[in-house]
Short mmCIF file of C-alpha atoms in Angstrom, two decimals:
data_model
loop_
_atom_site.label_atom_id
_atom_site.label_comp_id
_atom_site.label_asym_id
_atom_site.label_seq_id
_atom_site.Cartn_x
_atom_site.Cartn_y
_atom_site.Cartn_z
CA VAL A 11 23.87 3.89 8.52
CA SER A 12 24.09 4.60 12.24
CA SER A 13 20.34 5.24 12.53
CA ALA A 14 19.60 1.92 10.80
CA MET A 15 22.01 0.16 13.15
CA HIS A 16 20.35 1.88 16.11
CA ARG A 17 16.89 0.74 14.97
CA ALA A 18 18.14 -2.82 14.43
CA SER A 19 19.77 -2.94 17.86
CA ARG A 20 16.66 -1.45 19.46
CA HIS A 21 14.51 -4.07 17.71
CA SER A 22 16.76 -6.89 18.95
CA GLU A 23 16.71 -5.43 22.47
CA GLU A 24 12.91 -5.29 22.38
CA ALA A 25 12.76 -8.88 21.14
CA ALA A 26 15.06 -9.98 23.97
CA LEU A 27 12.93 -8.12 26.50
CA ASN A 28 9.74 -9.61 25.05
CA ARG A 29 11.15 -13.12 25.54
CA ALA A 30 11.74 -12.28 29.21
CA LEU A 31 8.10 -11.34 29.82
CA PRO A 32 6.01 -13.82 31.81
CA TYR A 33 3.50 -14.04 28.96
CA ALA A 34 6.12 -14.31 26.19
CA ALA A 35 4.78 -17.69 25.09
CA SER A 36 1.42 -16.14 24.14
CA LEU A 37 2.90 -13.31 22.01
CA PRO A 38 3.12 -15.26 18.71
CA ALA A 39 -0.46 -16.49 19.11
CA GLU A 40 -1.66 -12.97 19.85
CA ALA A 41 0.19 -11.63 16.80
CA ALA A 42 -1.37 -14.31 14.58
CA ALA A 43 -4.86 -13.61 15.96
CA SER A 44 -4.38 -9.86 15.48
CA LEU A 45 -3.22 -10.35 11.90
CA ASP A 46 -6.12 -12.67 11.13
CA ALA A 47 -8.62 -10.19 12.61
CA ALA A 48 -7.16 -7.29 10.63
CA ALA A 49 -7.05 -9.23 7.34
CA SER A 50 -10.60 -10.56 7.70
CA GLY A 51 -11.76 -7.11 8.81
CA LEU A 52 -10.31 -5.56 5.65
CA ARG A 53 -11.94 -8.19 3.44
CA THR A 54 -15.28 -7.70 5.17
CA ALA A 55 -15.07 -3.90 5.00
CA LEU A 56 -14.33 -4.01 1.27
CA ALA A 57 -17.13 -6.52 0.67
CA ILE A 58 -19.83 -4.55 2.49
CA GLY A 59 -18.53 -1.07 1.63
CA ASP A 60 -17.58 0.04 5.15
CA PHE A 61 -15.05 2.69 4.15
CA GLN A 62 -15.60 5.14 7.00
CA ARG A 63 -14.76 2.91 9.98
CA GLY A 64 -14.08 -0.71 9.02
CA ALA A 65 -11.47 -0.30 6.28
CA PRO A 66 -9.42 2.43 8.04
CA HIS A 67 -9.39 0.43 11.28
CA ALA A 68 -8.29 -2.78 9.53
CA LEU A 69 -5.60 -0.91 7.57
CA ARG A 70 -4.26 0.71 10.75
CA GLN A 71 -4.11 -2.71 12.41
CA LEU A 72 -2.22 -4.14 9.42
CA ALA A 73 0.18 -1.18 9.44
CA LEU A 74 0.77 -1.68 13.16
CA HIS A 75 1.44 -5.39 12.59
CA LEU A 76 4.00 -4.51 9.91
CA GLN A 77 5.64 -1.89 12.15
CA ARG A 78 6.13 -4.50 14.85
CA LYS A 79 8.07 -6.59 12.31
CA HIS A 80 6.24 -9.82 13.01
CA ASP A 81 7.29 -12.64 10.72
CA LEU A 82 4.86 -13.40 7.91
CA ALA A 83 4.81 -16.65 5.99
CA ASP A 84 4.96 -16.28 2.22
CA GLN A 85 1.36 -17.45 1.80
CA GLU A 86 0.13 -14.92 4.38
CA ARG A 87 2.14 -12.14 2.76
CA ARG A 88 0.85 -13.07 -0.72
CA ALA A 89 -2.77 -13.02 0.48
CA LEU A 90 -2.26 -9.70 2.29
CA ILE A 91 -0.63 -8.17 -0.79
CA LEU A 92 -3.62 -9.15 -2.91
CA ASP A 93 -6.05 -7.81 -0.27
CA ALA A 94 -4.15 -4.52 0.07
CA HIS A 95 -3.98 -4.17 -3.73
CA ALA A 96 -7.75 -4.71 -3.88
CA ALA A 97 -8.18 -2.02 -1.21
CA VAL A 98 -5.96 0.46 -3.06
CA CYS A 99 -7.80 -0.15 -6.33
CA HIS A 100 -11.32 -0.03 -4.87
CA ALA A 101 -13.22 2.73 -6.63
CA ASP A 102 -15.22 3.98 -3.62
CA LEU A 103 -12.35 4.26 -1.15
CA PRO A 104 -11.83 7.81 0.21
CA ALA A 105 -8.47 9.42 -0.53
CA SER A 106 -7.17 9.33 3.04
CA THR A 107 -8.04 5.65 3.42
CA ARG A 108 -6.49 4.90 0.03
CA ALA A 109 -3.28 6.56 1.21
CA GLU A 110 -3.29 4.25 4.26
CA ALA A 111 -3.85 1.26 1.97
CA CYS A 112 -0.93 2.41 -0.19
CA VAL A 113 1.34 2.53 2.86
CA VAL A 114 0.29 -1.00 3.87
CA LEU A 115 0.77 -2.36 0.34
CA SER A 116 4.19 -0.72 0.07
CA GLY A 117 5.22 -2.20 3.40
CA LEU A 118 4.10 -5.66 2.36
CA LEU A 119 5.88 -5.43 -1.00
CA ARG A 120 9.08 -4.14 0.60
CA ARG A 121 9.69 -7.55 2.16
CA GLY A 122 7.86 -9.52 -0.52
CA LYS A 123 10.14 -8.87 -3.48
CA HIS A 124 10.85 -12.58 -3.81
CA LEU A 125 7.17 -13.52 -4.13
CA ASN A 126 5.66 -14.38 -7.47
CA VAL A 127 2.56 -12.18 -7.26
CA SER A 128 0.97 -10.64 -10.32
CA LEU A 129 -0.70 -7.29 -9.72
CA GLY A 130 -2.86 -5.43 -12.20
CA TRP A 131 -1.48 -2.12 -13.42
CA ARG A 132 -4.62 -0.74 -15.10
CA PRO A 133 -6.53 0.15 -11.90
CA LEU A 134 -3.41 1.83 -10.53
CA TRP A 135 -3.00 3.72 -13.82
CA ARG A 136 -6.58 5.01 -13.58
CA LEU A 137 -5.94 6.12 -9.99
CA LEU A 138 -2.75 7.94 -11.00
CA LEU A 139 -4.59 9.72 -13.81
CA ALA A 140 -7.42 10.72 -11.50
CA ALA A 141 -4.96 12.00 -8.87
CA HIS A 142 -2.59 13.87 -11.18
CA LEU A 143 -4.91 14.92 -13.98
CA PRO A 144 -8.14 15.85 -12.20
CA GLU A 145 -9.89 16.92 -15.40
CA HIS A 146 -9.89 13.24 -16.46
CA GLY A 147 -11.85 12.13 -13.39
CA PRO A 148 -14.81 13.10 -11.24
CA VAL A 149 -14.63 16.22 -9.11
CA SER A 150 -13.57 15.48 -5.55
CA TYR A 151 -13.91 17.82 -2.61
CA GLU A 152 -10.81 17.40 -0.48
CA SER A 153 -8.09 19.62 0.87
CA ARG A 154 -4.91 20.20 -1.08
CA SER A 155 -2.79 18.60 1.63
CA VAL A 156 -4.87 15.40 1.56
CA ALA A 157 -4.69 15.33 -2.23
CA ALA A 158 -0.92 15.87 -2.17
CA SER A 159 -0.43 13.15 0.43
CA HIS A 160 -2.62 10.83 -1.61
CA ARG A 161 -0.58 11.49 -4.76
CA VAL A 162 2.73 10.88 -2.98
CA GLU A 163 1.63 7.61 -1.35
CA LEU A 164 0.02 6.41 -4.57
CA ALA A 165 3.19 7.11 -6.56
CA ARG A 166 5.32 5.25 -3.98
CA CYS A 167 2.90 2.36 -4.03
CA VAL A 168 2.96 2.11 -7.83
CA ALA A 169 6.76 2.25 -7.77
CA ARG A 170 6.77 -0.74 -5.38
CA CYS A 171 4.20 -2.60 -7.49
CA ARG A 172 6.14 -2.22 -10.75
CA SER A 173 8.17 -5.37 -10.30
CA HIS A 174 4.97 -7.36 -9.82
CA PHE A 175 3.26 -6.31 -13.05
CA ALA A 176 2.92 -8.99 -15.72
CA ALA A 177 6.01 -9.39 -17.92
CA GLY A 178 4.35 -8.63 -21.25
CA GLU A 179 2.51 -5.49 -20.14
CA ALA A 180 5.24 -2.93 -20.92
CA GLN A 181 3.90 -2.21 -24.41
CA ALA A 182 0.34 -1.86 -23.10
CA MET A 183 1.58 0.64 -20.50
CA LEU A 184 3.36 2.66 -23.17
CA ASP A 185 0.25 2.58 -25.36
CA ALA A 186 -1.84 3.91 -22.46
CA ALA A 187 0.64 6.71 -21.71
CA GLU A 188 1.34 7.77 -25.29
CA PRO A 189 -1.88 9.75 -25.91
CA LEU A 190 -1.18 11.86 -22.83
CA LEU A 191 2.28 12.94 -23.98
CA CYS A 192 2.15 16.41 -25.45
CA PRO A 193 5.18 18.39 -26.63
CA HIS A 194 3.46 21.67 -25.75
CA ASP A 195 2.84 21.01 -22.06
CA ALA A 196 5.20 18.35 -20.70
CA SER A 197 4.73 19.50 -17.10
CA ARG A 198 1.23 18.05 -17.04
CA PHE A 199 2.48 14.48 -17.16
CA PHE A 200 4.57 14.29 -13.99
CA LEU A 201 3.42 11.20 -12.09
CA GLY A 202 6.23 11.02 -9.57
CA ALA A 203 6.82 7.27 -9.87
#
């Protein structure tokens, strides 16, 4: 509790100091321009397949914007959630970049619980299977630490997304998971979510 209070007081102190700066009036415009550049950069990177430089840079800029706790309108947050979900679910995204996208999506959903956004669970399910059951997916050449980090961030992201899945999809999720349940080797089905 004390660390949360310390962070909150530090954030309010920083906000008070920011208002005292001579260029304080331009800070909201700069934040909006930075957010717009990061969001359009992510959309462009996903559209043209720039996963080595464009997508990681845009995701880092979005993460930085979220860390600075700038206010987001509901429409902006909804659009960013959909863009981050598209980034997480993109098939060609490298594991480290997908982990960054998971962090951004989790951060957006943390403060967007009240939004009525419907996210697809099937692409996330396929990603979880590929991450936790590698024999069901293509062979990937990555270090164990990157793979473990990817699995952890993906599981956290799916846990945040659960409340935004469609209401009638519970039976479909159970039907997808049922063939993988095996009484002989239950340890193989730990997804961490």
